[in-house]
Short mmCIF file of C-alpha atoms and ligand atoms in Angstrom, two decimals:
data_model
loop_
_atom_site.label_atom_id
_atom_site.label_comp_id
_atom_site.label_asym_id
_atom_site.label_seq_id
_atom_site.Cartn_x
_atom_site.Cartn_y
_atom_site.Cartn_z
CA UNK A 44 -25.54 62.26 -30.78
CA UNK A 45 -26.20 63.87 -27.78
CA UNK A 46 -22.72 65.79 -26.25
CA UNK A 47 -23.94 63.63 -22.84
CA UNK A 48 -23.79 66.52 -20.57
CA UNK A 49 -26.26 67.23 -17.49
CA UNK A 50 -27.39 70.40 -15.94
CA UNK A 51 -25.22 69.37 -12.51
CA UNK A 52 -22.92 71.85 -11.71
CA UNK A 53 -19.14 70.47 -12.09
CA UNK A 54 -17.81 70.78 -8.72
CA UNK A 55 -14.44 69.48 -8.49
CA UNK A 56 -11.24 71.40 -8.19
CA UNK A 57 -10.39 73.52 -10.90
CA UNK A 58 -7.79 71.47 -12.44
CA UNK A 59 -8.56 68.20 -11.00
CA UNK A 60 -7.40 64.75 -12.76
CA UNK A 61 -11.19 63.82 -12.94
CA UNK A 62 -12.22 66.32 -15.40
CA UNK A 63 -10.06 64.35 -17.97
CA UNK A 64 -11.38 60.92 -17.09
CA UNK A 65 -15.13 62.47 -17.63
CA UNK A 66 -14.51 64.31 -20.94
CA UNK A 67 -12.67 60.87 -22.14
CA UNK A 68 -15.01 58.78 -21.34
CA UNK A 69 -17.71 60.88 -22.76
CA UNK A 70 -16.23 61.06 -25.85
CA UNK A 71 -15.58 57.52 -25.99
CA UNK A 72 -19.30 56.75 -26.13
CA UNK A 73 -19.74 58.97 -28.47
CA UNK A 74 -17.05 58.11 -31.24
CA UNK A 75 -18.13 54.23 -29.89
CA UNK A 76 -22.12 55.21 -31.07
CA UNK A 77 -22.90 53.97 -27.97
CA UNK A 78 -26.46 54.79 -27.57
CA UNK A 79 -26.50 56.18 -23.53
CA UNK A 80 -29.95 54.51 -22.82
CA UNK A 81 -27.76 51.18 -22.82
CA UNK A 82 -25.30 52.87 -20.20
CA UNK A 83 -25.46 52.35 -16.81
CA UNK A 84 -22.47 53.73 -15.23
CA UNK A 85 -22.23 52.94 -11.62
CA UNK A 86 -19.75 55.01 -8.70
CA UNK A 87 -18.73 54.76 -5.16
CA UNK A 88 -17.57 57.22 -2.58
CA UNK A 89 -15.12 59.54 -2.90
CA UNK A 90 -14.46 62.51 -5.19
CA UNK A 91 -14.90 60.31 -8.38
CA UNK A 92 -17.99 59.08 -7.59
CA UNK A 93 -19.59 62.71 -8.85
CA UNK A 94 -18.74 61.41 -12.34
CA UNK A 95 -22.46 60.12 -12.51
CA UNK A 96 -24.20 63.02 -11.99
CA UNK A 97 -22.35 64.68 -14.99
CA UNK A 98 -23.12 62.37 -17.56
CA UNK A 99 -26.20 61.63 -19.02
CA UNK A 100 -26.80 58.03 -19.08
CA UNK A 101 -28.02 55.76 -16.38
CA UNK A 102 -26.24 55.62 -12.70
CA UNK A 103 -26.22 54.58 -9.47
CA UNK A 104 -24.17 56.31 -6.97
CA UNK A 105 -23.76 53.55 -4.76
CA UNK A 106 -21.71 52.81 -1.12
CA UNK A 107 -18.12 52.58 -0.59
CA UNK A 108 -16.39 49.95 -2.13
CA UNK A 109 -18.93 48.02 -3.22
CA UNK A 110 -18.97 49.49 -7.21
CA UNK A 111 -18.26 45.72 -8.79
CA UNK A 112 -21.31 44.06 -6.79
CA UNK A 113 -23.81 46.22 -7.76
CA UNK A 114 -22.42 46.20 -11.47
CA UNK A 115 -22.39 42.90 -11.80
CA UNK A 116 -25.78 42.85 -10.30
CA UNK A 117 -26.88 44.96 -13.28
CA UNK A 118 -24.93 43.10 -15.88
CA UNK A 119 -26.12 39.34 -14.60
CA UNK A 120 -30.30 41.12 -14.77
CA UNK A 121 -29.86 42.73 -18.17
CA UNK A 122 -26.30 41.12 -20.42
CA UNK A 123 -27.06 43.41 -22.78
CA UNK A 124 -26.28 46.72 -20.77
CA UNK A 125 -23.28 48.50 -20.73
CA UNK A 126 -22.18 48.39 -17.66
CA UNK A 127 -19.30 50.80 -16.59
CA UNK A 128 -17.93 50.74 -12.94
CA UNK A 129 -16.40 54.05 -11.11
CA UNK A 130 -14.54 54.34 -8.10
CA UNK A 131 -11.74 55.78 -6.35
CA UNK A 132 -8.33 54.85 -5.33
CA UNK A 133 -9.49 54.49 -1.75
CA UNK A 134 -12.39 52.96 -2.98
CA UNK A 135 -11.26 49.93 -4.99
CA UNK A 136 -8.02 49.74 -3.11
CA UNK A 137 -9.28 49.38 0.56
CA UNK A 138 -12.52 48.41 1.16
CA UNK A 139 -13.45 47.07 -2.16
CA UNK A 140 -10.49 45.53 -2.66
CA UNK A 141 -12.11 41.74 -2.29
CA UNK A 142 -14.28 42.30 -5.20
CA UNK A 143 -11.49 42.70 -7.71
CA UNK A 144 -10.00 39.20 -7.67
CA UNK A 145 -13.56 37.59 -8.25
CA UNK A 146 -14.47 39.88 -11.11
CA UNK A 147 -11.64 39.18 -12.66
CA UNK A 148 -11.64 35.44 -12.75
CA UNK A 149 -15.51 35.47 -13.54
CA UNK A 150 -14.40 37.67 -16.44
CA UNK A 151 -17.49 39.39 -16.02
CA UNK A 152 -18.05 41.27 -19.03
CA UNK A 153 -18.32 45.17 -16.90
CA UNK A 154 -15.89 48.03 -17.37
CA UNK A 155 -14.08 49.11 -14.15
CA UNK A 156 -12.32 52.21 -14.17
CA UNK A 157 -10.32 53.16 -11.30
CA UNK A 158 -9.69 57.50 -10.60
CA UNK A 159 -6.54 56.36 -8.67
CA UNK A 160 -4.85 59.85 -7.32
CA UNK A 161 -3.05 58.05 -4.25
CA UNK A 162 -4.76 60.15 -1.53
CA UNK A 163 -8.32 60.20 -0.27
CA UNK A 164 -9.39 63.69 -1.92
CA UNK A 165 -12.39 63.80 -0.65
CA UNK A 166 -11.20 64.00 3.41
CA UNK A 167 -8.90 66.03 2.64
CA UNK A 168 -5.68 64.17 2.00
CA UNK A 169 -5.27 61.17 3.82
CA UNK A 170 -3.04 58.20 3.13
CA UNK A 171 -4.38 55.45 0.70
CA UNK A 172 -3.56 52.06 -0.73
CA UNK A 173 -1.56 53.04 -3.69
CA UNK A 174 -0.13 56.18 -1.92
CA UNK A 175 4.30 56.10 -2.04
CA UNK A 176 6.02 55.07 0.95
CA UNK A 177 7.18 58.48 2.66
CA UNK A 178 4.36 60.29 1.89
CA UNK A 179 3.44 63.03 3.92
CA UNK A 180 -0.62 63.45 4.64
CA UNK A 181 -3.06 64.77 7.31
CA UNK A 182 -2.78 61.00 8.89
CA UNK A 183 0.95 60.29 8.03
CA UNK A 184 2.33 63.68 9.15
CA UNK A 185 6.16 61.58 9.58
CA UNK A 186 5.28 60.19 6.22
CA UNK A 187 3.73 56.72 5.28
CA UNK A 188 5.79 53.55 6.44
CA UNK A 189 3.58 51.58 4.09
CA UNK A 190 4.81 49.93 0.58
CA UNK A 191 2.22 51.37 -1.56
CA UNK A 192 -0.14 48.42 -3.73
CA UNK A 193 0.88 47.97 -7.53
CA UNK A 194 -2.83 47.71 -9.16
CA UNK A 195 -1.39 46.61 -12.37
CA UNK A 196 0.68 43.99 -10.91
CA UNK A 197 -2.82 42.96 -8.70
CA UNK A 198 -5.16 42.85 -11.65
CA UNK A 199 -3.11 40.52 -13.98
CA UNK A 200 -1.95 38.38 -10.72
CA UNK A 201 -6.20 38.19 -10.02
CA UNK A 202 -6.89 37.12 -13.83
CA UNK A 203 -8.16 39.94 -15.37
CA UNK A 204 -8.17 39.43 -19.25
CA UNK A 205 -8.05 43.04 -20.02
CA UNK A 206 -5.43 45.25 -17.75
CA UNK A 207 -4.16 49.25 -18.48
CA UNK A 208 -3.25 52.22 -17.07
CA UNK A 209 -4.24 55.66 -18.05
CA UNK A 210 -2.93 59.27 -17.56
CA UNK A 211 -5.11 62.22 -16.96
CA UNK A 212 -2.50 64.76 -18.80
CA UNK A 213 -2.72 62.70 -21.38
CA UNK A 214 -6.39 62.79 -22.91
CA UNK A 215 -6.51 61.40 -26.19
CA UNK A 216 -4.41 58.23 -25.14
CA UNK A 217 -6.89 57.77 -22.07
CA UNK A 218 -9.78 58.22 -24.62
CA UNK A 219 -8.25 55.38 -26.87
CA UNK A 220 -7.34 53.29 -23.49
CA UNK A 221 -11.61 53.66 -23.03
CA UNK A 222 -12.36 52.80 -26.57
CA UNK A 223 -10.26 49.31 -26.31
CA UNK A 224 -11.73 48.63 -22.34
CA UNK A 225 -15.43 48.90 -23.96
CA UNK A 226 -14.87 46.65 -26.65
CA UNK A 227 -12.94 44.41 -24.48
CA UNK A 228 -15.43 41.37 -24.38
CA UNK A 229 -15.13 40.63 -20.87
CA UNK A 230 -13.66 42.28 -17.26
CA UNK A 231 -11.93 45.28 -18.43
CA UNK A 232 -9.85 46.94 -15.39
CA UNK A 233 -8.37 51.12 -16.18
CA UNK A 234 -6.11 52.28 -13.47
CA UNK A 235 -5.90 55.80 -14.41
CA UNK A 236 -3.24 58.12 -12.59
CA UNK A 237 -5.26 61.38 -11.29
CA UNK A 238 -4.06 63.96 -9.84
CA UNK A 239 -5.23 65.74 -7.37
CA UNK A 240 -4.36 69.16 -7.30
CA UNK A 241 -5.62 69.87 -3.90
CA UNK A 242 -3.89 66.85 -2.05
CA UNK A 243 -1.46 65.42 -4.20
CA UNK A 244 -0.58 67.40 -7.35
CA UNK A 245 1.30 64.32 -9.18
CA UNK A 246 0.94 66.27 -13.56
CA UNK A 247 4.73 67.29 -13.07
CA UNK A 248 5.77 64.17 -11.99
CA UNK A 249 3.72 61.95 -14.50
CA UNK A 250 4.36 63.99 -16.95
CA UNK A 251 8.12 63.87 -16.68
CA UNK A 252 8.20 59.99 -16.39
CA UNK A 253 5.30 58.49 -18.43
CA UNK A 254 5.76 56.38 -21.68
CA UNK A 255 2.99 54.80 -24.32
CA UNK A 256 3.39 51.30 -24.09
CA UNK A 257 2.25 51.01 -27.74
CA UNK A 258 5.58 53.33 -28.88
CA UNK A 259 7.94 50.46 -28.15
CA UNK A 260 6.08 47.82 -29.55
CA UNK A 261 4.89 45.81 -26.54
CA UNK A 262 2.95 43.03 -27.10
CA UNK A 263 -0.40 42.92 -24.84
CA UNK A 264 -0.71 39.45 -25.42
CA UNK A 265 2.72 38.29 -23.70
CA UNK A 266 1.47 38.14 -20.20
CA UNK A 267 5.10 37.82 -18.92
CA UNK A 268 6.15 40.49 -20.44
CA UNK A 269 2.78 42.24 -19.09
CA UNK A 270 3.72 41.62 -16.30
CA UNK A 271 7.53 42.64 -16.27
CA UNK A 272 5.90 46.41 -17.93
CA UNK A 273 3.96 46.29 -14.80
CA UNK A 274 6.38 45.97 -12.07
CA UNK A 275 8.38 49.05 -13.92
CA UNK A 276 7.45 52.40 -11.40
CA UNK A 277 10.15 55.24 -10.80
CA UNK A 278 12.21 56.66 -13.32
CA UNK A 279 9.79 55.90 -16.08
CA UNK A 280 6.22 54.86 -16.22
CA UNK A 281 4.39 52.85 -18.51
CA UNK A 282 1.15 53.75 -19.69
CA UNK A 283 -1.30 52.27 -22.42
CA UNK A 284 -2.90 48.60 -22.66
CA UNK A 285 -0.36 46.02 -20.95
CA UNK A 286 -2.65 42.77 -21.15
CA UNK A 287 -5.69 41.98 -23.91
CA UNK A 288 -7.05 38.49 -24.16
CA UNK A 289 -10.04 36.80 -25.48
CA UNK A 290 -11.76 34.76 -22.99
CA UNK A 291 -15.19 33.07 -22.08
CA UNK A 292 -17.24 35.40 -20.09
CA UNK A 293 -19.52 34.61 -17.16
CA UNK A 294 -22.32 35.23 -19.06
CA UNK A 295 -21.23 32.36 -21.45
CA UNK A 296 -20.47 29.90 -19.00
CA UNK A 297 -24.25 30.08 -17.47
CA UNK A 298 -26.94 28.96 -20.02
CA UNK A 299 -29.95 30.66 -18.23
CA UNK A 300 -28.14 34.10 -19.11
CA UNK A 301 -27.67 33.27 -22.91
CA UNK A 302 -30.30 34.66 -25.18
CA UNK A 303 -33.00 37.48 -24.24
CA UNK A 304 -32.07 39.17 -20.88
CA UNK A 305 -33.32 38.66 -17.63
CA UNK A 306 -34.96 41.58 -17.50
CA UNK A 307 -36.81 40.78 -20.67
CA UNK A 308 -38.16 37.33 -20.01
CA UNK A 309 -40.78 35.78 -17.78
CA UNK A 310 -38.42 33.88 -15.09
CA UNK A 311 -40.72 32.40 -13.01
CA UNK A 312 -40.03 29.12 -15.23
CA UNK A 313 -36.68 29.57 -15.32
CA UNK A 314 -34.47 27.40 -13.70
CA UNK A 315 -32.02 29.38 -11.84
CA UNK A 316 -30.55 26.76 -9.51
CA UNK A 317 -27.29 25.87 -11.64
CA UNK A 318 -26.76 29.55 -11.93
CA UNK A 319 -27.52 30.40 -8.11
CA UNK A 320 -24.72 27.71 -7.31
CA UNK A 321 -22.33 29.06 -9.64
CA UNK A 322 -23.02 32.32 -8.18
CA UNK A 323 -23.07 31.86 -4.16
FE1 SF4 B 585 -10.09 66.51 -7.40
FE2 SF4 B 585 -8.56 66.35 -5.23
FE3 SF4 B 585 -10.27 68.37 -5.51
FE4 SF4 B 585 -11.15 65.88 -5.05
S1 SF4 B 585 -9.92 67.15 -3.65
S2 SF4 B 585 -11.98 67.34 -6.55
S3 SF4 B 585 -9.67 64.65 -6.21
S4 SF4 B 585 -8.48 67.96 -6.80
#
C-alpha cells in the first residue's frame, strides 16, 4: 500500500503536535488496509485543517466550524465511505460547537478528530474554548477569566457512543486510539492534546501528567465511571478510550439509506420524504 503521502510541502512548525496526529492517522489506514479511494477526510480552519493536503485520499477543506455538516453530508450520499472529520480546537469548540451534540445522538457513523492545542495557532495565539483559566495570550494579556470546556465530559454528556482522548507525544497509543475510532461502528469523537510549540508548548506538561487508561484496567463500557475518568484534569491526565458502545446508527434507523448507496442508485423513485423529516 501506498505510504499516503502528497507532494504538498509540510508547513507547520517544526515540532508541532500535528505532525503526530498526521503520521498516526496515516498509518492507521494503512495497518487498517483501508483502501484511500474510500477516504474522504474532511477539515476546517485553522492550522489543522492543512492535514488534507498531506494525505492522499479524498478531502474537502471546508469553512470554519462547519467539519460535521459537510461529513455527514458525504456519509448520508455514499454510507459506504469513510468518512473522517478534522478540525481544530477553536474550530469544534466555538463555532462548531452546535454540531457536536446532534452527531452524537444521530450516532452518525463519521470519525471526528479534534487537533485540540488550547490556543488558536493559526492567529497567532489567542484564547480558545478549552484554553486554562489564567492563561496568558495576545487577547488575554491579564490572563483568561474563563473556565476552560471539558470535551470529554461534553461528548459523553451529548451521547456519543465512542469518546477518547489522544496525546501527540505519545504516537503509537494515538495510532491505536485511531485504529479503535475507525472501527467504531458509529460517531467516533478523538480529542487529541496538541501542542503547539509556537503558542502554547504544552509536551512538558502532558508528558509529566498523562496516564493510559487501559494500564489500570478501566472499563470503557461503565459510562459512570467514563465519566468520573473524564472529569479527572490536573495532577494526572487520562488518556486512551474512556467510552465504547455498540449502538444503531443513523444510517440504520432510515430504510432509504440501507442497501446500495445513494450515490449508486437511480433516486428519482426513491422516496425520500420519511428520511427528509427525520433529517430537517
Ligand atoms: Fe502548529 Fe502552533 Fe505552528 Fe500552528 S502555530 S503550525 S499549531 S506549532
Amino acid at each position: 500500500m501506498k505510504d499516503l503521502s502528497t507532494k504538498a510541502k509540510v508547513r507547520w512548525c517544526p515540532g508541532c503536535g500535528n505532525f503526530a496526529i498526521l503520521i498516526a492517522f496515516k498509518r492507521t489506514l494503512i495497518e487498517l488496509q483501508i483502501e484511500p479511494e474510500r477516504v474522504v477526510a474532511v477539515a476546517g480552519i485553522g492550522c489543522h485543517g492543512r492535514i488534507v493536503d498531506y494525505i492522499n485520499v479524498n478531502s474537502i477543506h471546508t469553512i470554519h466550524g462547519r467539519v460535521i455538516p459537510i461529513a455527514t453530508g458525504i456519509k448520508l450520499a455514499n454510507k459506504d465511505l469513510m468518512v473522517v472529520g478534522f478540525a481544530g480546537d477553536g474550530d469544534a469548540y466555538a463555532i462548531g460547537l452546535g454540531h457536536l451534540p446532534h452527531a452524537a445522538r444521530r450516532n452518525i457513523d463519521i470519525k471526528y478528530i479534534v487537533h485540540d492545542n488550547m490556543v488558536f495557532g493559526l492567529t497567532t495565539g489567542q484564547v480558545a474554548p478549552t484554553s486554562p483559566k489564567g492563561m496568558k495570550t495576545r487577547s488575554t494579556p491579564y490572563g483568561s477569566v474563563e473556565e476552560p470546556l471539558n470535551p470529554i465530559a461534553f461528548a459523553l454528556a451529548c451521547g456519543c457512543t465512542f469518546v477518547a482522548r489522544g496525546f501527540s507525544g505519545e504516537l503509537e497509543h494515538l495510532k491505536e486510539i485511531f485504529k479503535r475510532a475507525l472501527t467504531h461502528r458509529g460517531f467516533a469523537f478523538v480529542d487529541v492534546l496538541q501542542p503547539c510549540v509556537a503558542f502554547n508548548n504544552t509536551y512538558e506538561y502532558f508528558r509529566k501528567r498523562v496516564y493510559k487508561l487501559e494500564e489500570v484496567g478501566h472499563d470503557p463500557t461503565d459510562f459512570k465511571l467514563a465519566m468520573k475518568r473524564a472529569l479527572e484534569w490536573g495532577d494526572r491526565v487520562p488518556i486512551g478510550v474512556f467510552y465504547s458502545v455498540e449502538k444503531p446508527t443513523l444510517e440504520d434507523e432510515i430504510p432509504q439509506l440501507c442497501g446500495t448507496p445513494l450515490t449508486l442508485r437511480n433516486i428519482s423513485n426513491i422516496d425520500i420524504t420519511p428520511a427528509y423529516t427525520y433529517l430537517r
